[in-house]
Short mmCIF file of C-alpha atoms and ligand atoms in Angstrom, two decimals:
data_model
loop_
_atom_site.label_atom_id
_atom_site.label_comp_id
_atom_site.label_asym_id
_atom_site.label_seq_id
_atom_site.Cartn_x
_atom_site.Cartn_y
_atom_site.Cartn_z
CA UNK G 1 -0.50 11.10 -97.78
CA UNK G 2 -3.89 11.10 -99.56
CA UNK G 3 -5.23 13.99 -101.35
CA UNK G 4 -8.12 14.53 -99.55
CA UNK G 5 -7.23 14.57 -95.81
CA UNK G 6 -9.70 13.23 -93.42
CA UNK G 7 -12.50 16.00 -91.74
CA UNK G 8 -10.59 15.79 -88.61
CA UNK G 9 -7.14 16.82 -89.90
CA UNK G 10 -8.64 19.48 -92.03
CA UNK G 11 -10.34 20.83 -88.77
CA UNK G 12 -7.00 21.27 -87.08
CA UNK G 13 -5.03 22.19 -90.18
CA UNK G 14 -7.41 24.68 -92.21
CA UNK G 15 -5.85 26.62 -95.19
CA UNK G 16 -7.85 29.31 -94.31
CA UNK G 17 -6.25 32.51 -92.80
CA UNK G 18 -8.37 35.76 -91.96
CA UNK G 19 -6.82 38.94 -93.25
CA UNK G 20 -4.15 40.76 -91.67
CA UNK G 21 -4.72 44.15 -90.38
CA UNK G 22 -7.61 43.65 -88.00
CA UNK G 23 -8.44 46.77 -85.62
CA UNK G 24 -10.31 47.05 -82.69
CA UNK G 25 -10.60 48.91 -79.03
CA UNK G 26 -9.09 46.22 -77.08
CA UNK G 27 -6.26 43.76 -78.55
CA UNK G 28 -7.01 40.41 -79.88
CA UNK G 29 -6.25 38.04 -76.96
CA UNK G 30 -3.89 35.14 -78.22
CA UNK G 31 -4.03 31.42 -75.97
CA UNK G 32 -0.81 28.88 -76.27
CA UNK G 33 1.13 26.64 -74.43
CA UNK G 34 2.43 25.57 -77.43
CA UNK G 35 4.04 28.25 -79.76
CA UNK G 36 4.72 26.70 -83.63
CA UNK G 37 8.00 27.69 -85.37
CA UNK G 38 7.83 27.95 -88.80
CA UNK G 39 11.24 26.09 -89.76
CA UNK G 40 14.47 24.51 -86.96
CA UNK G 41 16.39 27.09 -87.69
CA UNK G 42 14.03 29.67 -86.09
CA UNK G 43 13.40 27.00 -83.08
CA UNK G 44 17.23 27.03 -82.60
CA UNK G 45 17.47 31.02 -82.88
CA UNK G 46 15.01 32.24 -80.59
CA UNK G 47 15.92 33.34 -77.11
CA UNK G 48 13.28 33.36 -74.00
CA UNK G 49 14.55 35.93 -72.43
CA UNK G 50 14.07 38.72 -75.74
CA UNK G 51 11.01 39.79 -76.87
CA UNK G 52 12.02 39.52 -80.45
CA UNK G 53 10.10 36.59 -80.95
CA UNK G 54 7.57 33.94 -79.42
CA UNK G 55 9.05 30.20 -78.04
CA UNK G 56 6.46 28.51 -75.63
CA UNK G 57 3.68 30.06 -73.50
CA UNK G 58 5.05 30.74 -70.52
CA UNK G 59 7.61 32.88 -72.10
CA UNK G 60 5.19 35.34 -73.85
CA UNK G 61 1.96 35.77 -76.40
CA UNK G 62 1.55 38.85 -77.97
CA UNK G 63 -0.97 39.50 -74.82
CA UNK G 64 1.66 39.12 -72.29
CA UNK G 65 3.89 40.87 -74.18
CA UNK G 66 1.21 44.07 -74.82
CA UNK G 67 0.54 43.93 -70.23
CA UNK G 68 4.02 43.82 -69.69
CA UNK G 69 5.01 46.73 -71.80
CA UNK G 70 1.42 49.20 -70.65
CA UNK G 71 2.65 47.93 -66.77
CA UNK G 72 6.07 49.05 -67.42
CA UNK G 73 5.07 52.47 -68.91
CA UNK G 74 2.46 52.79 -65.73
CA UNK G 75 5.27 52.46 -63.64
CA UNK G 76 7.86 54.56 -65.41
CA UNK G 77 10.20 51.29 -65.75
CA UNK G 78 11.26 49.48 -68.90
CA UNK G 79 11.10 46.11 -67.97
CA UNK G 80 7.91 44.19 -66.98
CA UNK G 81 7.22 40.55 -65.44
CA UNK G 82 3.80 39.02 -64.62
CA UNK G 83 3.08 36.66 -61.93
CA UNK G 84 -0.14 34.26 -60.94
CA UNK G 85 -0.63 37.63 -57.76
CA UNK G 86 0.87 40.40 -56.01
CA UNK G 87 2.13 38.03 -53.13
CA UNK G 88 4.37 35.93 -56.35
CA UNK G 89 5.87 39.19 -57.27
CA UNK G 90 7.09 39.79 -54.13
CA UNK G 91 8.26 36.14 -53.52
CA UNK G 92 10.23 36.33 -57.39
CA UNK G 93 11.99 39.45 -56.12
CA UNK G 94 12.91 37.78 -52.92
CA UNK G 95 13.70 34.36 -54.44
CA UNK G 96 15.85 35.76 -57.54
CA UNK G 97 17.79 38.48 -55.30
CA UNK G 98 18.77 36.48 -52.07
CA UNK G 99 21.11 33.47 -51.19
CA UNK G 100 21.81 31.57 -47.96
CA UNK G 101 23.59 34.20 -45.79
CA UNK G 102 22.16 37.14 -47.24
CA UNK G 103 19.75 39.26 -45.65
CA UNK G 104 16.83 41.28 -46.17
CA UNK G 105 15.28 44.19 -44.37
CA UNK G 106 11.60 44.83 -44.43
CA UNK G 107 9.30 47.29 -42.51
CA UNK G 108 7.30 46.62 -40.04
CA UNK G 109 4.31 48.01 -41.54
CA UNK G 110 4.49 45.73 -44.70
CA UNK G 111 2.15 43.42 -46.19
CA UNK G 112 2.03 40.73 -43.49
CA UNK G 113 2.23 37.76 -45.95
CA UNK G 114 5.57 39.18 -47.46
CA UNK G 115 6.79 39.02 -43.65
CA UNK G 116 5.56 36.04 -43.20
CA UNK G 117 7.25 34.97 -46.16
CA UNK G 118 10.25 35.88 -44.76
CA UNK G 119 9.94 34.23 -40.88
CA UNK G 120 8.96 30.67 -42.93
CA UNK G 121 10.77 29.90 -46.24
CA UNK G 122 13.25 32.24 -46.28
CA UNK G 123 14.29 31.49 -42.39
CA UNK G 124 14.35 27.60 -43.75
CA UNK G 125 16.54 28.71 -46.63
CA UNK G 126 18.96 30.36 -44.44
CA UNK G 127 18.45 33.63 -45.65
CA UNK G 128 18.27 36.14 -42.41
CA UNK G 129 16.24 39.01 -42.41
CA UNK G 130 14.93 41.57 -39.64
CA UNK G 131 11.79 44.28 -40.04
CA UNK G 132 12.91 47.93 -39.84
CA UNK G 133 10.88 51.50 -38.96
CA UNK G 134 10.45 53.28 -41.61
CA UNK G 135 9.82 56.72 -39.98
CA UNK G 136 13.55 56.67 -38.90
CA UNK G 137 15.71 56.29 -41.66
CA UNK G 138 18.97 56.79 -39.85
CA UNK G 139 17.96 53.60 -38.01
CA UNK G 140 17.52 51.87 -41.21
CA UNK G 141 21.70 53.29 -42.12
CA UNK G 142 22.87 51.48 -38.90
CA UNK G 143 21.16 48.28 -39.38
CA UNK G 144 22.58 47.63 -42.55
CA UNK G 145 25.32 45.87 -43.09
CA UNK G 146 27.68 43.30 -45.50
CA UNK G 147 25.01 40.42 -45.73
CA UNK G 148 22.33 43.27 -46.48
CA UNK G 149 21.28 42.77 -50.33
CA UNK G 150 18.01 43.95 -50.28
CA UNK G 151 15.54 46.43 -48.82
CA UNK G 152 12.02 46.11 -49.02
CA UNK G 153 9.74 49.78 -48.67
CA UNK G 154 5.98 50.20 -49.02
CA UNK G 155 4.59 53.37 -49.50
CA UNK G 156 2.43 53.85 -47.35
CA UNK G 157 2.70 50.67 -45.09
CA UNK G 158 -0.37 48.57 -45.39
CA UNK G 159 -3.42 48.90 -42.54
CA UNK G 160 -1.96 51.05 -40.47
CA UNK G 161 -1.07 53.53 -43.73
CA UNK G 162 2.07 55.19 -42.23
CA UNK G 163 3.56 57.39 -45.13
CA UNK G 164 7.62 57.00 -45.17
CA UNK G 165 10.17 59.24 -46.98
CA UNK G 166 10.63 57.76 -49.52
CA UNK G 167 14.22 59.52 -50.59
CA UNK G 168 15.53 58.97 -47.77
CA UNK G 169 14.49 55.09 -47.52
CA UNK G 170 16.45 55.02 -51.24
CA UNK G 171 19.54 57.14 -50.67
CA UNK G 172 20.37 55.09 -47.91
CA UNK G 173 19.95 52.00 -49.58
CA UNK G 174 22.07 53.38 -52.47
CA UNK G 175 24.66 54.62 -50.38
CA UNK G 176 25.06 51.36 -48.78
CA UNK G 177 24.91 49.17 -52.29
CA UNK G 178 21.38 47.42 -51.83
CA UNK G 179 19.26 46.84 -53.97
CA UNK G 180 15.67 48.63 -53.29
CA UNK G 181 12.43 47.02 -54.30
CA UNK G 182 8.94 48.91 -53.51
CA UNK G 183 5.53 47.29 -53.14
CA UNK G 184 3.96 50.07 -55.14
CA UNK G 185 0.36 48.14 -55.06
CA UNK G 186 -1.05 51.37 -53.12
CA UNK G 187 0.51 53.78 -55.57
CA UNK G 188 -0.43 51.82 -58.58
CA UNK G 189 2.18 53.94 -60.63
CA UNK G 190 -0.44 57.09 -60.24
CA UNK G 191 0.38 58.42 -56.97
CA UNK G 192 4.29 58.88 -58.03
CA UNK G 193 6.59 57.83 -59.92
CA UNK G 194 8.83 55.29 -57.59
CA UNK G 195 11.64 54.97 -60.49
CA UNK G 196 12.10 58.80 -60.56
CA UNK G 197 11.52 60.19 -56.93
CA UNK G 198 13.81 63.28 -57.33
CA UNK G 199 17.13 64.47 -56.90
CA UNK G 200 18.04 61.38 -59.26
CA UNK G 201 16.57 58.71 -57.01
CA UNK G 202 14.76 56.17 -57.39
CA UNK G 203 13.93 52.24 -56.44
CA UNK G 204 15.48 49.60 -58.58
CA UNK G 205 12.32 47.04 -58.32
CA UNK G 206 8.55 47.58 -58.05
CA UNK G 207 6.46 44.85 -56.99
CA UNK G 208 2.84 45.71 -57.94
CA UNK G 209 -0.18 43.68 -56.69
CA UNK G 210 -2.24 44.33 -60.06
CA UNK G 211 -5.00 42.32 -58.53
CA UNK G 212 -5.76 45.22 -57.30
CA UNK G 213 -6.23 48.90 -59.42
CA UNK G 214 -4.90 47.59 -62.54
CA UNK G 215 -7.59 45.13 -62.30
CA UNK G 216 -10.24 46.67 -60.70
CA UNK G 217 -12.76 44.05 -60.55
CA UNK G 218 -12.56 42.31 -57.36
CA UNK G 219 -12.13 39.50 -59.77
CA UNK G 220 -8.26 38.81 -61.09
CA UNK G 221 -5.66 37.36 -59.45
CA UNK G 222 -1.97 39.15 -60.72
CA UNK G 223 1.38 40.48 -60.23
CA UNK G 224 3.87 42.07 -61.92
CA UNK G 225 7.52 43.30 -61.16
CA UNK G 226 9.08 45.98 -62.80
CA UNK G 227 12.47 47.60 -63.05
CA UNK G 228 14.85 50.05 -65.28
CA UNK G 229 17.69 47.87 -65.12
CA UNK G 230 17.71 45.06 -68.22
CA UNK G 231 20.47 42.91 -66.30
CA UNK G 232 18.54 43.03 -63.04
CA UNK G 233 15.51 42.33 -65.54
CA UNK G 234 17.33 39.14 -67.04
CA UNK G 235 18.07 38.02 -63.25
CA UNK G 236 14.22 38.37 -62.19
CA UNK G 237 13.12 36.62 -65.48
CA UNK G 238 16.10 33.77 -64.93
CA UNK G 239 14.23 32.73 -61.56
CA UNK G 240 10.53 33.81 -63.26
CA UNK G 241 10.94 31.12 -65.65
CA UNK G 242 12.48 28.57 -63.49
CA UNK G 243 9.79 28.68 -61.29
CA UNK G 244 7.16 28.10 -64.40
CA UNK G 245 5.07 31.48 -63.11
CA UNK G 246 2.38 31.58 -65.54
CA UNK G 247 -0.88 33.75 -66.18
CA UNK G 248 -3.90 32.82 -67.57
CA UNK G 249 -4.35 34.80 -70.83
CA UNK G 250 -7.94 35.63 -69.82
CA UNK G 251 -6.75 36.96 -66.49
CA UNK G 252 -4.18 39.25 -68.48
CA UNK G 253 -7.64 40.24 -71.31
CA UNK G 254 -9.16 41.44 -67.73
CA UNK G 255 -6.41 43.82 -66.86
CA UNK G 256 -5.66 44.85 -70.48
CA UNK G 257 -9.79 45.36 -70.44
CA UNK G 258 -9.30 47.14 -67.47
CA UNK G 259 -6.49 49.53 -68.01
CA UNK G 260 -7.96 52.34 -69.84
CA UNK G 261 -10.17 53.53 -66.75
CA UNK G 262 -7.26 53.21 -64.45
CA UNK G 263 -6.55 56.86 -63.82
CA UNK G 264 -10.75 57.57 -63.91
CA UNK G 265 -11.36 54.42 -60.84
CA UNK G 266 -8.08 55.87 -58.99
CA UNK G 267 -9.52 59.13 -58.84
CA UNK G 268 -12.86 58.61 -58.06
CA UNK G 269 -11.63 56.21 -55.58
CA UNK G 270 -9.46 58.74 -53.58
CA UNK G 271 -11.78 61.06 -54.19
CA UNK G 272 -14.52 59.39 -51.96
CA UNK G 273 -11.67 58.04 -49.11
CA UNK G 274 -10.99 61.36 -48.50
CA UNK G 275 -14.28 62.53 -48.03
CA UNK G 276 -15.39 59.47 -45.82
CA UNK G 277 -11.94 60.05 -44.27
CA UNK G 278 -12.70 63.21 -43.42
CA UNK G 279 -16.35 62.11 -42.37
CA UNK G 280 -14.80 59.66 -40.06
CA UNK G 281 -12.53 62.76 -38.21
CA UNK G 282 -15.89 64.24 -36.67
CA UNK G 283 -17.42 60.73 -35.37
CA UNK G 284 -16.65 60.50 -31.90
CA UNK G 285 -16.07 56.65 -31.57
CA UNK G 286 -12.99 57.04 -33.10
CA UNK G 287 -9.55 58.61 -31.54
CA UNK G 288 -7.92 58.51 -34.99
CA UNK G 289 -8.25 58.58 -38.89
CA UNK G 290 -5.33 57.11 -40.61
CA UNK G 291 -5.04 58.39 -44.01
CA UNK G 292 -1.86 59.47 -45.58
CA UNK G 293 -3.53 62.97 -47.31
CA UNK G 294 -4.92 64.14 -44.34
CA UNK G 295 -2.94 66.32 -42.09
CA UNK G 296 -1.99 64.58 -38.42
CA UNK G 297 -1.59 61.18 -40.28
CA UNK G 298 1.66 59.58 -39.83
CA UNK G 299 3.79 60.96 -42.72
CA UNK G 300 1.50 62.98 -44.08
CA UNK G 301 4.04 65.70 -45.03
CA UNK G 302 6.27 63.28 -46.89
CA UNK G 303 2.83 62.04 -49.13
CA UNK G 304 2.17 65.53 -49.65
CA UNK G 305 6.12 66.12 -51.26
CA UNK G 306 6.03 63.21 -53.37
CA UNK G 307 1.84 62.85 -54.29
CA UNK G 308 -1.09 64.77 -55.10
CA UNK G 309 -2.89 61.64 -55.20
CA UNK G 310 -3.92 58.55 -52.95
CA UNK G 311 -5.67 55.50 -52.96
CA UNK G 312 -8.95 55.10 -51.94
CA UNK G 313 -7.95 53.16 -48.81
CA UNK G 314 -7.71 54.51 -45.03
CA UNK G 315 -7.92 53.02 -41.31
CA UNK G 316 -9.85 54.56 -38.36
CA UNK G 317 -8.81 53.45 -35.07
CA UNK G 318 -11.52 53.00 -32.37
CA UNK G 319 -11.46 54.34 -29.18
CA UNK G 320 -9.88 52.06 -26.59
CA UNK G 321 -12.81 52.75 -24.23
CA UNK G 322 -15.18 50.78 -26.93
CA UNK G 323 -15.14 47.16 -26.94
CA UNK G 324 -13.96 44.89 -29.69
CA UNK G 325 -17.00 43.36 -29.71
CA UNK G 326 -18.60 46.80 -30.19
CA UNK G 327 -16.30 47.46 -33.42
CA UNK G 328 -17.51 44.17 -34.49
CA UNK G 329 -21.13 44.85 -34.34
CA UNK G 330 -20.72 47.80 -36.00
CA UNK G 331 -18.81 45.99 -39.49
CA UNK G 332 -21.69 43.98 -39.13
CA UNK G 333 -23.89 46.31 -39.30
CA UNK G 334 -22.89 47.81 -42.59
CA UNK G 335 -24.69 46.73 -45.56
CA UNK G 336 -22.62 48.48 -48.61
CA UNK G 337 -19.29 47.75 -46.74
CA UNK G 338 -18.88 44.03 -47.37
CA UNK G 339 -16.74 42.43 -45.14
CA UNK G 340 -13.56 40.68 -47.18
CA UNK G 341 -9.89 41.34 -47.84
CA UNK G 342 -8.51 43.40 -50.69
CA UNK G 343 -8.99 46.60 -52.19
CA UNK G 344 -9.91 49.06 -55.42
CA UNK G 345 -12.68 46.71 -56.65
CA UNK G 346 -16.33 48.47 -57.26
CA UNK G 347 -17.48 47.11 -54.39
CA UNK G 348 -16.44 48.71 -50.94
CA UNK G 349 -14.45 46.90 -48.43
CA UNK G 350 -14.24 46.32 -44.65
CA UNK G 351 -11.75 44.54 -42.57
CA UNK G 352 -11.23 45.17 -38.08
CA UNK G 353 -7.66 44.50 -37.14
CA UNK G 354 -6.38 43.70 -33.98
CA UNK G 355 -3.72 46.05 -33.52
CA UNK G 356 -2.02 44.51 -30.61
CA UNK G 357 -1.77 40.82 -33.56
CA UNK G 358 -0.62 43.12 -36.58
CA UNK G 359 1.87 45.80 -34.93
CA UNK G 360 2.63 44.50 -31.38
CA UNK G 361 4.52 47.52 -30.05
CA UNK G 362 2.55 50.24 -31.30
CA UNK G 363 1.71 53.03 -29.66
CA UNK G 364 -2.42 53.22 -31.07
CA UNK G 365 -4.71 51.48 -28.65
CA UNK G 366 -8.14 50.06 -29.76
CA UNK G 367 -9.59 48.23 -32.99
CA UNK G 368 -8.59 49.60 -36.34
CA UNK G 369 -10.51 49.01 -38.98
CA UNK G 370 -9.57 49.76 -42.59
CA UNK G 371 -11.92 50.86 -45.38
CA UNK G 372 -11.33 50.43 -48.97
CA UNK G 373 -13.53 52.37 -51.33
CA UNK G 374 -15.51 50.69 -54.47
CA UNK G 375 -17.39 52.90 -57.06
CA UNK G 376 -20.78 53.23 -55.25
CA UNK G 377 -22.52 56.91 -54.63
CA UNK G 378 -19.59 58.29 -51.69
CA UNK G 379 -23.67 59.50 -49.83
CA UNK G 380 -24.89 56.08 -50.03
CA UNK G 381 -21.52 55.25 -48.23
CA UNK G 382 -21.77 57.72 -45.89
CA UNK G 383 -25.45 56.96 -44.52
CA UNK G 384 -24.40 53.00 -44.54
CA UNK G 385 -21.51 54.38 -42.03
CA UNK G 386 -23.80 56.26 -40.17
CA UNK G 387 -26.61 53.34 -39.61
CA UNK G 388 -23.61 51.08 -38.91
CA UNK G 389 -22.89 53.09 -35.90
CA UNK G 390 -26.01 54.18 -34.76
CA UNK G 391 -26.72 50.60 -34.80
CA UNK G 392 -23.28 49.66 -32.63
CA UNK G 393 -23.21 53.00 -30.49
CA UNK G 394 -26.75 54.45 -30.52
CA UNK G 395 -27.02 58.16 -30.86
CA UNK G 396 -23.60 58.91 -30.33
C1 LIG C 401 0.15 46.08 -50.31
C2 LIG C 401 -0.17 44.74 -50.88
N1 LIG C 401 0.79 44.09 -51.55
C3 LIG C 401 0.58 42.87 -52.08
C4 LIG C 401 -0.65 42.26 -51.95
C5 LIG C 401 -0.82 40.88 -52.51
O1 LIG C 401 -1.62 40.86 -53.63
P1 LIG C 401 -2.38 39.52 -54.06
O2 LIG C 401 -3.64 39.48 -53.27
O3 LIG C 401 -2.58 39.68 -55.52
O4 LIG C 401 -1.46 38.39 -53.74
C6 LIG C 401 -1.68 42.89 -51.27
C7 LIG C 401 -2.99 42.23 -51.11
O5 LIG C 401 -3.81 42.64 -50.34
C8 LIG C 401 -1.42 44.16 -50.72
O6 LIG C 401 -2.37 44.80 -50.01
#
């Protein structure tokens, strides 16, 4: 080789190295597919599946390695995986965990794309599954049975923000020897603890949608699953890997960004959905508020034995004697609200629901529609609510 190495090479291969010991707020951020082994014996003695050590992007940077470990002490687990969204977490659980002529059991109140999941590819995969009620454990007991090897639970269920017990959900599936795997988006590892519920219970997986509070920006796209368990780890990160689920390191910078004002958004957050919550109780367009912290909402005693805290998310249901099209003007008419899907962003959320499309069967009657709180003034809220249906109803 020459002596002097041509500009280009030098560009790539610099001697220079900044000094060690660097210290900032937030972590450095480190990119790579490629990871570069300093001799083949290292290459040969590094394992994907430890942390010990770094062997190709998709397996871990220093980044992924620092989200994965502040997720996993959020959630009061050991073990942390992230995925491209929330939806991909709950597709790794399903895809590492079941096998033609299993079946899993999911409420009826879940996330609807998780169900969905289940009617398309797992239904082609020949892996059964049926939805359950989760107000009626005992139910849940019967149904179970030696194809059964895993029960979802969401806490509370999503829209129509039912709050199960949670205990009870868990004892039965560890009585019966299934595995238990929470969507603990709602939660966010603030409300409660799902790996330590009491009385020695807990739930073996949590699926968390960090897209949403971990995030907090309306503008990241992540998931993460999360367990106790390191051999129920290694099977979620066999499948993880095999299925080349990456994140984008700048995506992960967001979060890590984002993480320190968790518990401050959260509790702002729930601290204006209750108060519009309880707004909403006195309006008399609507025959019900569903929010899991307010007395007369569907579990509310079980959210009050397990959580002093809730998400800044609740439903109203409309009157059946109002039109649709009535409930429509009215989201229309709000100017604060946007109209979108998702939640715990700083800008506030609306979405209508046809009842009768997302839980055919249940007993509420009328247009629900579900309001997820941002970090605006909760007064500036309130008077958009109020134009909104002054605009749709008149006076009252
Ligand atoms: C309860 C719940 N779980 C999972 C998800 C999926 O998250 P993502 O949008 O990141 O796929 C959502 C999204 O709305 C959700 O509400």
């Amino acid at each position: 080789m020459p002596e002097e190495k041509a500009l280009s090479t030098q560009l790539i291969h610099h001697p220079y190295q900044p000094p060690a010991g660097f210290m900032a707020p937030q972590p450095g951020v480190y990119k790579a597919s490629t990871v570069i082994f300093p001799n083949v014996a290292a290459l040969q003695a590094r394992d994907w599946k430890e942390k010990a050590g770094y062997t190709y992007g998709l397996h871990g940077t220093p980044t992924t390695f620092l989200l994965e470990e502040r997720i996993a002490t959020l959630e009061g687990g050991t073990h942390t995986l992230l995925v491209p969204s929330g939806l991909a977490a709950i597709t790794l659980v399903d895809m590492a965990l079941l096998n033609s002529g299993d079946e899993v059991l999911i409420p009826d109140n879940a996330y609807g794309p998780g169900k969905e999941l289940a009617r398309q590819e797992l239904s082609h995969w020949g892996i059964a599954h049926r939805f359950y009620d989760p107000a009626n454990p005992a139910a849940l007991a019967a149904m179970i049975g030696p194809a059964t090897k895993l029960l979802w639970l969401e806490a509370p269920g999503s829209v129509t923000m039912e709050f199960p017990d949670l205990s009870a959900l868990v004892r039965v599936a560890r009585d019966k020897g299934v595995l238990s795997a929470l969507d603990n988006t709602w939660g966010s590892g603030l409300a409660f603890n799902a790996f330590d519920l009491g009385e020695g219970l807990g739930v073996d997986i949590s699926a968390h949608a960090l897209t949403k509070f971990p995030s907090g920006g309306g503008d990241v796209l992540m998931g993460s699953v999360t367990t106790r368990d390191h051999a129920l780890h290694l099977r979620l990160k066999g499948t993880h890997m095999r299925m080349g689920w990456g994140v984008g390191m700048n995506d992960v910078e967001a979060v890590l960004h984002a993480l320190p004002s968790l518990a401050l958004r959260y509790a702002a957050q729930d601290a204006a959905g209750r108060t519009l919550a309880m707004w909403w109780q006195q309006q008399p367009q609507v025959s019900q508020v569903l929010h899991p912290a307010l007395p007369g909402s569907p579990g509310h005693a079980h959210w009050a034995s397990l959580c002093s805290q809730a998400a800044g998310l609740f439903s109203v249901v409309f009157d059946e004697r109002h039109e649709r099209s009535q409930v429509h003007a009215f989201v229309d008419a709000l100017q604060l609200f946007k109209l979108g899907y998702s939640w715990a962003g700083p800008v506030s959320l609306v979405v209508p629901y046809d009842l009768s499309v997302i839980r055919p069967g249940s007993a509420w009657r009328g247009t629900l529609v579900r309001f997820s709180l941002g970090l605006e003034d909760v007064a500036d809220l309130r008077a958009d609510l109020a134009q909104a249906l002054r605009a749709a109803f008149g006076a009252g």
